[in-house]
């Protein structure tokens, strides 16, 4: 597995998230209490960019239908809501992350 640098650790403060392109992959990096996690930057339900949503603790909320995903595991923790319907999206894809010399790197 190749690890690609996506950011300096200081570019993503605790409690924040940012999207990056790594080759063919769009990843969302979330800094959760000083630990970096990466998931696919698209909602598995509607493929909407998750970086346009919000990060609450370790949970990323999709801005389109409000599905929620754990940024540490990718697990769907709340279903998407469309009018009166509730749809269960798949879990978000996770990527391994490591920090070396202040550089955040994602395994792709």
Short mmCIF file of C-alpha atoms in Angstrom, two decimals:
data_model
loop_
_atom_site.label_atom_id
_atom_site.label_comp_id
_atom_site.label_asym_id
_atom_site.label_seq_id
_atom_site.Cartn_x
_atom_site.Cartn_y
_atom_site.Cartn_z
CA UNK A 1 0.00 0.00 0.00
CA UNK A 2 1.27 3.45 -0.90
CA UNK A 3 0.90 6.33 1.54
CA UNK A 4 0.46 9.76 -0.03
CA UNK A 5 0.93 13.08 1.75
CA UNK A 6 -2.30 15.06 1.80
CA UNK A 7 -1.60 17.83 4.32
CA UNK A 8 0.50 19.19 7.11
CA UNK A 9 -0.96 18.18 10.47
CA UNK A 10 -1.28 21.87 11.35
CA UNK A 11 -3.59 22.38 8.33
CA UNK A 12 -6.38 20.41 10.03
CA UNK A 13 -6.92 21.54 13.64
CA UNK A 14 -8.73 19.30 16.15
CA UNK A 15 -12.48 19.21 15.52
CA UNK A 16 -12.08 20.09 11.83
CA UNK A 17 -12.13 18.14 8.58
CA UNK A 18 -10.85 18.74 5.04
CA UNK A 19 -11.20 16.99 1.70
CA UNK A 20 -8.24 15.98 -0.45
CA UNK A 21 -7.71 14.28 -3.81
CA UNK A 22 -5.22 11.40 -3.71
CA UNK A 23 -4.85 10.07 -7.23
CA UNK A 24 -8.30 8.75 -8.13
CA UNK A 25 -9.60 8.86 -4.55
CA UNK A 26 -11.35 11.75 -2.82
CA UNK A 27 -10.79 11.43 0.91
CA UNK A 28 -12.04 13.33 3.92
CA UNK A 29 -9.52 13.77 6.73
CA UNK A 30 -10.98 14.46 10.17
CA UNK A 31 -8.91 15.51 13.17
CA UNK A 32 -10.63 13.98 16.18
CA UNK A 33 -8.96 15.11 19.40
CA UNK A 34 -5.54 15.15 17.71
CA UNK A 35 -5.90 11.82 15.89
CA UNK A 36 -6.42 11.84 12.12
CA UNK A 37 -8.94 9.58 10.40
CA UNK A 38 -9.84 9.22 6.70
CA UNK A 39 -13.05 8.15 5.00
CA UNK A 40 -14.28 8.50 1.43
CA UNK A 41 -15.45 12.05 0.77
CA UNK A 42 -18.82 10.97 -0.59
CA UNK A 43 -21.98 9.81 1.04
CA UNK A 44 -22.48 6.14 0.13
CA UNK A 45 -26.18 6.90 -0.36
CA UNK A 46 -26.17 9.85 -2.77
CA UNK A 47 -22.45 10.38 -3.49
CA UNK A 48 -22.69 13.94 -2.12
CA UNK A 49 -19.41 15.44 -0.77
CA UNK A 50 -19.24 14.88 2.99
CA UNK A 51 -16.80 17.77 3.47
CA UNK A 52 -19.76 20.10 2.86
CA UNK A 53 -21.42 18.63 5.96
CA UNK A 54 -20.34 18.99 9.57
CA UNK A 55 -18.19 17.15 12.07
CA UNK A 56 -19.61 16.65 15.58
CA UNK A 57 -17.15 14.76 17.74
CA UNK A 58 -16.32 11.75 15.59
CA UNK A 59 -19.50 11.87 13.48
CA UNK A 60 -19.71 13.38 9.99
CA UNK A 61 -23.17 14.43 8.79
CA UNK A 62 -24.02 14.42 5.08
CA UNK A 63 -25.48 17.82 4.17
CA UNK A 64 -27.90 16.38 1.60
CA UNK A 65 -30.01 13.81 3.46
CA UNK A 66 -28.40 14.00 6.93
CA UNK A 67 -27.03 10.47 7.03
CA UNK A 68 -24.32 10.28 9.71
CA UNK A 69 -21.05 8.32 9.64
CA UNK A 70 -18.44 7.60 12.27
CA UNK A 71 -15.22 9.14 10.91
CA UNK A 72 -13.11 6.63 12.87
CA UNK A 73 -14.78 3.49 11.51
CA UNK A 74 -16.89 4.62 8.53
CA UNK A 75 -19.96 3.02 10.15
CA UNK A 76 -23.36 4.47 9.34
CA UNK A 77 -24.71 5.70 12.68
CA UNK A 78 -27.89 7.42 11.49
CA UNK A 79 -29.97 6.75 8.40
CA UNK A 80 -30.58 9.20 5.57
CA UNK A 81 -33.86 11.12 5.76
CA UNK A 82 -35.90 12.03 2.69
CA UNK A 83 -39.22 13.61 3.60
CA UNK A 84 -40.85 10.89 5.73
CA UNK A 85 -38.58 8.07 4.48
CA UNK A 86 -35.51 6.74 6.28
CA UNK A 87 -32.91 5.03 4.11
CA UNK A 88 -29.98 3.03 5.45
CA UNK A 89 -26.85 3.82 3.44
CA UNK A 90 -23.82 1.56 3.34
CA UNK A 91 -20.88 2.36 5.59
CA UNK A 92 -18.34 4.90 4.30
CA UNK A 93 -15.04 3.53 3.05
CA UNK A 94 -12.13 4.03 5.47
CA UNK A 95 -8.48 4.62 4.62
CA UNK A 96 -5.43 4.11 6.83
CA UNK A 97 -3.74 7.30 8.03
CA UNK A 98 -0.32 7.94 9.48
CA UNK A 99 1.48 11.09 10.55
CA UNK A 100 5.23 11.35 10.01
CA UNK A 101 7.29 14.48 10.62
CA UNK A 102 4.11 16.56 10.85
CA UNK A 103 2.77 15.28 7.51
CA UNK A 104 -0.64 13.57 7.28
CA UNK A 105 -0.45 10.63 4.88
CA UNK A 106 -3.27 8.43 3.56
CA UNK A 107 -2.93 4.84 2.37
CA UNK A 108 -4.45 4.24 -1.04
#
